[in-house]
Amino acid sequence: AAALVLLTGTGVLLVSFWNLLAQKPGFTVDEVVTTSFDVPASRYPTAADVRRFVDRALEAVRGVRGVGSAGVTQLLPFGGRTASLMVQSGGAGPDQASVLAWNYVVSPGYLETMQVPIRAGRLFDARDTPDQLPVVIVDEVLAQRLWPSGSALGRQLIISPRMGIPPRTVVGVVGAVRQADLSGGNTGAMYRRHTQLTERSYTMAIRSGASGSVMPAVRAAIETIDPLLPLYDEWGMADPVQRTLGPRR
């Protein structure tokens, strides 16, 4: 009887594990490498300085032979960090409940590099500058939670409702991405462009079809912009995803 219970329990675990393997992270890990950096206030004191450096670094990396695309984010899926904020639909009544959403700050090219599918609208582009009205991209989960009976495009999203932050206009809806691991649910996510909200710690995602590692050339490209800036946490994007499965193997 004990052996039967053990075999049954093992079978359940195996089924659960294979079901987990079948889950999709919402992005494509193949051919994506990442590296992180911190933009120091000592050399880049203003928000404009930070944006200018990030844009120049991206331009340099995109020019590397073998690099197909590149973009930055302050929150990398499966990267071990969390960043979420309460959000609310603009124009809603005062009694409407806020919901919690993952908070990504990204550059143009990031969603494309991760191959997060676009469901409606557009991705970030040259129109989304600091002097323009603030915009936001939401994922399909958050869109469904806030606007279940209609399109999210053109709607107003209020971030941290009690803070009095001006609302952002939804310009795009993308597929849902699992942030922490393959087994967790998804509460929804929003993406804001790095030129409209400044961060100092970023991870650059780079898609390359080159047969060898492009990282030496990537490091050299960034050194042409700032030779003193250290890069750290260089990974293939498949590595953190596989690490989440390790304890269950």
Short mmCIF file of N, CA and C in Angstrom, two decimals, residues 79-232:
data_model
loop_
_atom_site.label_atom_id
_atom_site.label_comp_id
_atom_site.label_asym_id
_atom_site.label_seq_id
_atom_site.Cartn_x
_atom_site.Cartn_y
_atom_site.Cartn_z
N GLY A 79 14.25 37.53 -13.53
CA GLY A 79 15.51 38.10 -13.08
C GLY A 79 15.64 38.19 -11.57
N GLY A 80 14.62 37.75 -10.83
CA GLY A 80 14.70 37.74 -9.38
C GLY A 80 14.29 39.04 -8.72
N ARG A 81 13.88 40.04 -9.50
CA ARG A 81 13.43 41.31 -8.94
C ARG A 81 11.93 41.46 -9.11
N THR A 82 11.35 42.31 -8.31
CA THR A 82 9.92 42.62 -8.44
C THR A 82 9.74 44.13 -8.46
N ALA A 83 8.75 44.57 -9.21
CA ALA A 83 8.40 45.99 -9.23
C ALA A 83 6.95 46.07 -9.70
N SER A 84 6.08 46.45 -8.82
CA SER A 84 4.67 46.54 -9.16
C SER A 84 4.06 47.77 -8.52
N LEU A 85 2.99 48.25 -9.14
CA LEU A 85 2.30 49.45 -8.67
C LEU A 85 0.80 49.25 -8.78
N MET A 86 0.06 49.98 -7.97
CA MET A 86 -1.39 49.97 -8.08
C MET A 86 -1.80 50.86 -9.25
N VAL A 87 -2.76 50.39 -10.04
CA VAL A 87 -3.25 51.16 -11.18
C VAL A 87 -4.77 51.14 -11.19
N GLN A 88 -5.32 52.07 -11.95
CA GLN A 88 -6.77 52.23 -12.01
C GLN A 88 -7.15 52.81 -13.36
N SER A 89 -8.33 52.47 -13.82
CA SER A 89 -8.81 53.02 -15.08
C SER A 89 -9.18 54.49 -14.90
N GLY A 90 -8.71 55.33 -15.80
CA GLY A 90 -9.05 56.74 -15.75
C GLY A 90 -10.53 56.97 -16.03
N GLY A 91 -11.10 57.95 -15.37
CA GLY A 91 -12.50 58.26 -15.56
C GLY A 91 -13.44 57.38 -14.78
N ALA A 92 -12.89 56.46 -13.98
CA ALA A 92 -13.73 55.59 -13.18
C ALA A 92 -14.24 56.34 -11.96
N GLY A 93 -15.26 55.80 -11.36
CA GLY A 93 -15.82 56.40 -10.17
C GLY A 93 -14.86 56.31 -8.99
N PRO A 94 -15.09 57.09 -7.95
CA PRO A 94 -14.17 57.13 -6.81
C PRO A 94 -14.13 55.82 -6.04
N ASP A 95 -15.14 54.98 -6.21
CA ASP A 95 -15.18 53.73 -5.46
C ASP A 95 -14.52 52.56 -6.21
N GLN A 96 -14.02 52.83 -7.42
CA GLN A 96 -13.42 51.73 -8.18
C GLN A 96 -12.15 51.25 -7.50
N ALA A 97 -12.03 49.96 -7.40
CA ALA A 97 -10.84 49.37 -6.77
C ALA A 97 -9.65 49.45 -7.71
N SER A 98 -8.48 49.67 -7.12
CA SER A 98 -7.25 49.62 -7.89
C SER A 98 -6.79 48.17 -7.99
N VAL A 99 -5.96 47.89 -9.00
CA VAL A 99 -5.40 46.55 -9.15
C VAL A 99 -3.88 46.66 -9.21
N LEU A 100 -3.23 45.58 -8.86
CA LEU A 100 -1.77 45.56 -8.84
C LEU A 100 -1.25 45.07 -10.20
N ALA A 101 -0.26 45.79 -10.75
CA ALA A 101 0.30 45.43 -12.05
C ALA A 101 1.82 45.50 -12.00
N TRP A 102 2.45 44.57 -12.73
CA TRP A 102 3.90 44.66 -12.90
C TRP A 102 4.24 45.96 -13.61
N ASN A 103 5.34 46.57 -13.20
CA ASN A 103 5.73 47.88 -13.70
C ASN A 103 7.06 47.77 -14.45
N TYR A 104 7.00 47.90 -15.77
CA TYR A 104 8.22 47.84 -16.59
C TYR A 104 8.51 49.23 -17.16
N VAL A 105 9.77 49.60 -17.14
CA VAL A 105 10.24 50.80 -17.83
C VAL A 105 11.20 50.32 -18.92
N VAL A 106 10.84 50.55 -20.17
CA VAL A 106 11.57 49.94 -21.28
C VAL A 106 11.84 50.97 -22.37
N SER A 107 12.77 50.61 -23.24
CA SER A 107 13.06 51.42 -24.42
C SER A 107 12.39 50.81 -25.63
N PRO A 108 12.25 51.58 -26.71
CA PRO A 108 11.88 50.95 -27.98
C PRO A 108 12.90 49.85 -28.31
N GLY A 109 12.43 48.77 -28.85
CA GLY A 109 13.31 47.65 -29.17
C GLY A 109 13.29 46.54 -28.14
N TYR A 110 12.87 46.85 -26.90
CA TYR A 110 12.87 45.80 -25.89
C TYR A 110 11.80 44.75 -26.15
N LEU A 111 10.57 45.18 -26.34
CA LEU A 111 9.49 44.21 -26.58
C LEU A 111 9.73 43.44 -27.87
N GLU A 112 10.29 44.12 -28.87
CA GLU A 112 10.61 43.45 -30.12
C GLU A 112 11.71 42.41 -29.92
N THR A 113 12.72 42.76 -29.13
CA THR A 113 13.81 41.82 -28.88
C THR A 113 13.33 40.58 -28.14
N MET A 114 12.46 40.77 -27.17
CA MET A 114 11.92 39.63 -26.42
C MET A 114 10.81 38.91 -27.19
N GLN A 115 10.42 39.48 -28.32
CA GLN A 115 9.35 38.93 -29.17
C GLN A 115 8.06 38.73 -28.39
N VAL A 116 7.75 39.74 -27.56
CA VAL A 116 6.44 39.77 -26.90
C VAL A 116 5.42 40.17 -27.96
N PRO A 117 4.40 39.36 -28.20
CA PRO A 117 3.48 39.66 -29.31
C PRO A 117 2.62 40.89 -29.04
N ILE A 118 2.40 41.69 -30.06
CA ILE A 118 1.51 42.84 -29.95
C ILE A 118 0.11 42.39 -30.33
N ARG A 119 -0.86 42.74 -29.49
CA ARG A 119 -2.25 42.34 -29.72
C ARG A 119 -3.08 43.45 -30.36
N ALA A 120 -2.76 44.69 -30.05
CA ALA A 120 -3.51 45.82 -30.60
C ALA A 120 -2.68 47.08 -30.45
N GLY A 121 -2.94 48.06 -31.33
CA GLY A 121 -2.24 49.33 -31.22
C GLY A 121 -0.81 49.26 -31.71
N ARG A 122 0.08 49.94 -30.99
CA ARG A 122 1.47 50.05 -31.42
C ARG A 122 2.42 49.89 -30.25
N LEU A 123 3.70 49.76 -30.59
CA LEU A 123 4.75 49.75 -29.60
C LEU A 123 5.33 51.17 -29.49
N PHE A 124 6.30 51.35 -28.61
CA PHE A 124 6.91 52.67 -28.44
C PHE A 124 7.72 53.03 -29.69
N ASP A 125 7.71 54.33 -30.01
CA ASP A 125 8.49 54.80 -31.15
C ASP A 125 8.94 56.23 -30.89
N ALA A 126 9.42 56.89 -31.95
CA ALA A 126 10.01 58.22 -31.81
C ALA A 126 9.02 59.28 -31.36
N ARG A 127 7.73 59.00 -31.44
CA ARG A 127 6.74 59.98 -30.99
C ARG A 127 6.72 60.16 -29.47
N ASP A 128 7.21 59.16 -28.74
CA ASP A 128 7.04 59.14 -27.28
C ASP A 128 8.22 59.80 -26.59
N THR A 129 8.30 61.11 -26.71
CA THR A 129 9.39 61.89 -26.14
C THR A 129 8.96 62.51 -24.81
N PRO A 130 9.91 63.01 -24.02
CA PRO A 130 9.56 63.58 -22.71
C PRO A 130 8.58 64.74 -22.78
N ASP A 131 8.57 65.48 -23.89
CA ASP A 131 7.70 66.64 -23.98
C ASP A 131 6.32 66.33 -24.55
N GLN A 132 6.07 65.07 -24.85
CA GLN A 132 4.76 64.66 -25.35
C GLN A 132 3.91 64.10 -24.20
N LEU A 133 2.62 63.94 -24.47
CA LEU A 133 1.74 63.37 -23.46
C LEU A 133 2.21 61.98 -23.09
N PRO A 134 2.21 61.64 -21.80
CA PRO A 134 2.71 60.33 -21.38
C PRO A 134 1.82 59.20 -21.87
N VAL A 135 2.46 58.14 -22.34
CA VAL A 135 1.73 57.00 -22.88
C VAL A 135 2.15 55.73 -22.13
N VAL A 136 1.39 54.67 -22.35
CA VAL A 136 1.65 53.41 -21.67
C VAL A 136 1.18 52.27 -22.57
N ILE A 137 1.85 51.15 -22.47
CA ILE A 137 1.42 49.90 -23.10
C ILE A 137 1.01 48.96 -21.98
N VAL A 138 -0.10 48.27 -22.14
CA VAL A 138 -0.56 47.31 -21.13
C VAL A 138 -0.58 45.92 -21.75
N ASP A 139 -0.52 44.91 -20.89
CA ASP A 139 -0.65 43.56 -21.42
C ASP A 139 -2.13 43.17 -21.46
N GLU A 140 -2.40 42.05 -22.11
CA GLU A 140 -3.79 41.64 -22.32
C GLU A 140 -4.50 41.31 -21.02
N VAL A 141 -3.77 40.89 -20.01
CA VAL A 141 -4.40 40.57 -18.73
C VAL A 141 -4.90 41.85 -18.05
N LEU A 142 -4.04 42.86 -18.00
CA LEU A 142 -4.44 44.12 -17.37
C LEU A 142 -5.56 44.79 -18.18
N ALA A 143 -5.48 44.71 -19.50
CA ALA A 143 -6.53 45.28 -20.34
C ALA A 143 -7.88 44.63 -20.04
N GLN A 144 -7.88 43.32 -19.87
CA GLN A 144 -9.12 42.62 -19.59
C GLN A 144 -9.65 42.94 -18.19
N ARG A 145 -8.75 43.13 -17.24
CA ARG A 145 -9.18 43.43 -15.88
C ARG A 145 -9.79 44.83 -15.78
N LEU A 146 -9.20 45.80 -16.48
CA LEU A 146 -9.66 47.18 -16.35
C LEU A 146 -10.76 47.55 -17.34
N TRP A 147 -10.71 46.95 -18.54
CA TRP A 147 -11.69 47.30 -19.57
C TRP A 147 -12.25 46.01 -20.19
N PRO A 148 -13.00 45.24 -19.42
CA PRO A 148 -13.45 43.93 -19.89
C PRO A 148 -14.45 43.99 -21.04
N SER A 149 -15.12 45.11 -21.23
CA SER A 149 -16.17 45.16 -22.23
C SER A 149 -15.81 45.99 -23.45
N GLY A 150 -14.56 46.39 -23.57
CA GLY A 150 -14.18 47.21 -24.72
C GLY A 150 -12.69 47.26 -24.91
N SER A 151 -12.26 47.99 -25.92
CA SER A 151 -10.84 48.12 -26.23
C SER A 151 -10.13 48.99 -25.20
N ALA A 152 -8.88 48.64 -24.92
CA ALA A 152 -8.07 49.44 -24.00
C ALA A 152 -7.44 50.63 -24.71
N LEU A 153 -7.35 50.59 -26.02
CA LEU A 153 -6.66 51.64 -26.76
C LEU A 153 -7.35 52.99 -26.56
N GLY A 154 -6.53 54.00 -26.28
CA GLY A 154 -7.05 55.34 -26.06
C GLY A 154 -7.57 55.59 -24.66
N ARG A 155 -7.64 54.54 -23.85
CA ARG A 155 -8.12 54.71 -22.47
C ARG A 155 -7.02 55.35 -21.62
N GLN A 156 -7.45 55.90 -20.49
CA GLN A 156 -6.52 56.52 -19.55
C GLN A 156 -6.20 55.56 -18.40
N LEU A 157 -4.92 55.42 -18.11
CA LEU A 157 -4.47 54.58 -17.00
C LEU A 157 -3.90 55.47 -15.91
N ILE A 158 -4.45 55.34 -14.71
CA ILE A 158 -3.95 56.10 -13.56
C ILE A 158 -3.02 55.19 -12.76
N ILE A 159 -1.81 55.65 -12.56
CA ILE A 159 -0.79 54.88 -11.84
C ILE A 159 -0.64 55.45 -10.44
N SER A 160 -0.64 54.57 -9.45
CA SER A 160 -0.58 54.99 -8.04
C SER A 160 -1.62 56.09 -7.79
N PRO A 161 -2.90 55.73 -7.80
CA PRO A 161 -3.98 56.73 -7.76
C PRO A 161 -3.87 57.77 -6.67
N ARG A 162 -3.34 57.42 -5.52
CA ARG A 162 -3.28 58.36 -4.41
C ARG A 162 -2.14 59.37 -4.54
N MET A 163 -1.26 59.18 -5.54
CA MET A 163 -0.09 60.04 -5.68
C MET A 163 -0.36 61.26 -6.55
N GLY A 164 -1.50 61.29 -7.22
CA GLY A 164 -1.80 62.43 -8.06
C GLY A 164 -0.98 62.50 -9.34
N ILE A 165 -0.50 61.37 -9.82
CA ILE A 165 0.30 61.32 -11.06
C ILE A 165 -0.64 61.48 -12.25
N PRO A 166 -0.28 62.31 -13.24
CA PRO A 166 -1.14 62.47 -14.42
C PRO A 166 -1.37 61.13 -15.11
N PRO A 167 -2.57 60.90 -15.62
CA PRO A 167 -2.85 59.63 -16.28
C PRO A 167 -2.06 59.48 -17.58
N ARG A 168 -1.92 58.22 -18.01
CA ARG A 168 -1.24 57.91 -19.27
C ARG A 168 -2.23 57.30 -20.24
N THR A 169 -2.04 57.60 -21.51
CA THR A 169 -2.91 57.08 -22.55
C THR A 169 -2.39 55.73 -23.05
N VAL A 170 -3.27 54.76 -23.13
CA VAL A 170 -2.89 53.43 -23.62
C VAL A 170 -2.77 53.49 -25.14
N VAL A 171 -1.57 53.15 -25.64
CA VAL A 171 -1.35 53.16 -27.09
C VAL A 171 -1.16 51.76 -27.65
N GLY A 172 -0.98 50.75 -26.77
CA GLY A 172 -0.77 49.40 -27.26
C GLY A 172 -1.14 48.36 -26.23
N VAL A 173 -1.47 47.18 -26.73
CA VAL A 173 -1.74 46.02 -25.88
C VAL A 173 -0.86 44.88 -26.37
N VAL A 174 -0.14 44.24 -25.44
CA VAL A 174 0.77 43.15 -25.81
C VAL A 174 0.39 41.88 -25.06
N GLY A 175 1.01 40.79 -25.45
CA GLY A 175 0.75 39.52 -24.79
C GLY A 175 1.26 39.51 -23.36
N ALA A 176 0.71 38.60 -22.56
CA ALA A 176 1.09 38.50 -21.15
C ALA A 176 2.43 37.78 -21.01
N VAL A 177 3.26 38.28 -20.11
CA VAL A 177 4.59 37.71 -19.82
C VAL A 177 4.60 37.25 -18.37
N ARG A 178 5.12 36.08 -18.13
CA ARG A 178 5.30 35.61 -16.75
C ARG A 178 6.57 36.26 -16.20
N GLN A 179 6.45 36.95 -15.08
CA GLN A 179 7.58 37.69 -14.53
C GLN A 179 8.44 36.86 -13.59
N ALA A 180 7.83 36.11 -12.68
CA ALA A 180 8.59 35.46 -11.62
C ALA A 180 8.98 34.03 -11.97
N ASP A 181 8.03 33.22 -12.41
CA ASP A 181 8.32 31.84 -12.78
C ASP A 181 7.19 31.30 -13.63
N LEU A 182 7.35 30.08 -14.12
CA LEU A 182 6.36 29.50 -15.02
C LEU A 182 5.10 29.06 -14.30
N SER A 183 5.20 28.86 -13.00
CA SER A 183 4.05 28.33 -12.27
C SER A 183 3.12 29.42 -11.75
N GLY A 184 3.60 30.64 -11.68
CA GLY A 184 2.79 31.70 -11.10
C GLY A 184 1.75 32.24 -12.06
N GLY A 185 0.74 32.87 -11.49
CA GLY A 185 -0.27 33.52 -12.31
C GLY A 185 0.21 34.87 -12.79
N ASN A 186 -0.63 35.57 -13.53
CA ASN A 186 -0.28 36.87 -14.06
C ASN A 186 -1.37 37.86 -13.68
N THR A 187 -0.99 38.89 -12.93
CA THR A 187 -1.96 39.88 -12.48
C THR A 187 -2.11 41.02 -13.47
N GLY A 188 -1.24 41.06 -14.49
CA GLY A 188 -1.26 42.14 -15.45
C GLY A 188 0.01 42.96 -15.38
N ALA A 189 0.30 43.68 -16.45
CA ALA A 189 1.54 44.44 -16.52
C ALA A 189 1.34 45.70 -17.36
N MET A 190 2.18 46.69 -17.07
CA MET A 190 2.21 47.90 -17.88
C MET A 190 3.66 48.21 -18.24
N TYR A 191 3.83 48.88 -19.37
CA TYR A 191 5.16 49.25 -19.86
C TYR A 191 5.17 50.75 -20.12
N ARG A 192 6.15 51.43 -19.52
CA ARG A 192 6.34 52.85 -19.77
C ARG A 192 7.69 53.06 -20.45
N ARG A 193 7.76 54.06 -21.32
CA ARG A 193 9.00 54.29 -22.07
C ARG A 193 10.03 54.99 -21.21
N HIS A 194 11.30 54.60 -21.39
CA HIS A 194 12.38 55.11 -20.55
C HIS A 194 12.59 56.60 -20.73
N THR A 195 12.21 57.17 -21.86
CA THR A 195 12.39 58.61 -22.05
C THR A 195 11.33 59.42 -21.33
N GLN A 196 10.27 58.77 -20.86
CA GLN A 196 9.22 59.47 -20.13
C GLN A 196 9.24 59.14 -18.64
N LEU A 197 10.19 58.34 -18.22
CA LEU A 197 10.34 58.00 -16.80
C LEU A 197 11.75 57.46 -16.61
N THR A 198 12.55 58.16 -15.83
CA THR A 198 13.97 57.83 -15.75
C THR A 198 14.28 56.82 -14.65
N GLU A 199 15.00 55.78 -15.03
CA GLU A 199 15.59 54.83 -14.10
C GLU A 199 17.11 54.89 -14.27
N ARG A 200 17.83 54.37 -13.28
CA ARG A 200 19.29 54.35 -13.40
C ARG A 200 19.87 52.94 -13.51
N SER A 201 19.09 51.94 -13.21
CA SER A 201 19.55 50.55 -13.31
C SER A 201 18.77 49.85 -14.41
N TYR A 202 19.50 49.37 -15.41
CA TYR A 202 18.86 48.75 -16.55
C TYR A 202 19.51 47.41 -16.89
N THR A 203 18.72 46.57 -17.54
CA THR A 203 19.23 45.38 -18.19
C THR A 203 18.98 45.51 -19.67
N MET A 204 20.04 45.27 -20.47
CA MET A 204 19.90 45.33 -21.91
C MET A 204 19.69 43.92 -22.44
N ALA A 205 18.63 43.74 -23.22
CA ALA A 205 18.36 42.47 -23.89
C ALA A 205 18.80 42.60 -25.34
N ILE A 206 19.53 41.61 -25.82
CA ILE A 206 20.13 41.67 -27.15
C ILE A 206 19.79 40.37 -27.88
N ARG A 207 19.19 40.50 -29.04
CA ARG A 207 18.90 39.31 -29.86
C ARG A 207 19.95 39.22 -30.96
N SER A 208 20.56 38.05 -31.03
CA SER A 208 21.63 37.85 -32.00
C SER A 208 21.51 36.49 -32.64
N GLY A 209 21.63 36.45 -33.94
CA GLY A 209 21.65 35.19 -34.66
C GLY A 209 23.06 34.72 -34.95
N ALA A 210 24.05 35.43 -34.39
CA ALA A 210 25.45 35.06 -34.64
C ALA A 210 25.76 33.72 -34.00
N SER A 211 26.65 32.96 -34.65
CA SER A 211 26.99 31.63 -34.14
C SER A 211 27.81 31.70 -32.87
N GLY A 212 28.63 32.73 -32.71
CA GLY A 212 29.43 32.88 -31.50
C GLY A 212 28.84 33.95 -30.59
N SER A 213 29.46 34.14 -29.44
CA SER A 213 28.98 35.14 -28.49
C SER A 213 29.24 36.54 -29.02
N VAL A 214 28.25 37.39 -28.90
CA VAL A 214 28.42 38.78 -29.31
C VAL A 214 28.83 39.66 -28.14
N MET A 215 28.90 39.09 -26.94
CA MET A 215 29.13 39.91 -25.76
C MET A 215 30.46 40.66 -25.78
N PRO A 216 31.56 40.07 -26.23
CA PRO A 216 32.79 40.88 -26.29
C PRO A 216 32.61 42.13 -27.15
N ALA A 217 31.95 41.99 -28.28
CA ALA A 217 31.73 43.14 -29.16
C ALA A 217 30.73 44.12 -28.53
N VAL A 218 29.74 43.59 -27.80
CA VAL A 218 28.79 44.46 -27.10
C VAL A 218 29.51 45.28 -26.04
N ARG A 219 30.35 44.62 -25.25
CA ARG A 219 31.11 45.34 -24.23
C ARG A 219 31.98 46.43 -24.86
N ALA A 220 32.62 46.09 -25.97
CA ALA A 220 33.48 47.07 -26.64
C ALA A 220 32.67 48.25 -27.16
N ALA A 221 31.47 47.97 -27.65
CA ALA A 221 30.63 49.04 -28.16
C ALA A 221 30.22 50.00 -27.05
N ILE A 222 29.85 49.47 -25.90
CA ILE A 222 29.45 50.33 -24.78
C ILE A 222 30.64 51.09 -24.23
N GLU A 223 31.81 50.48 -24.28
CA GLU A 223 33.03 51.17 -23.82
C GLU A 223 33.33 52.40 -24.66
N THR A 224 32.91 52.41 -25.92
CA THR A 224 33.14 53.60 -26.74
C THR A 224 32.28 54.77 -26.25
N ILE A 225 31.20 54.47 -25.55
CA ILE A 225 30.34 55.51 -24.99
C ILE A 225 30.80 55.90 -23.59
N ASP A 226 31.13 54.90 -22.78
CA ASP A 226 31.61 55.14 -21.41
C ASP A 226 32.56 54.01 -21.02
N PRO A 227 33.86 54.23 -21.12
CA PRO A 227 34.82 53.17 -20.80
C PRO A 227 34.88 52.80 -19.32
N LEU A 228 34.27 53.62 -18.46
CA LEU A 228 34.31 53.36 -17.02
C LEU A 228 33.10 52.60 -16.51
N LEU A 229 32.12 52.37 -17.37
CA LEU A 229 30.87 51.76 -16.92
C LEU A 229 31.01 50.24 -16.86
N PRO A 230 30.87 49.64 -15.67
CA PRO A 230 30.95 48.17 -15.58
C PRO A 230 29.63 47.52 -16.00
N LEU A 231 29.74 46.40 -16.70
CA LEU A 231 28.60 45.57 -17.03
C LEU A 231 28.62 44.34 -16.14
N TYR A 232 27.46 43.84 -15.78
CA TYR A 232 27.41 42.68 -14.90
C TYR A 232 26.20 41.82 -15.25
#
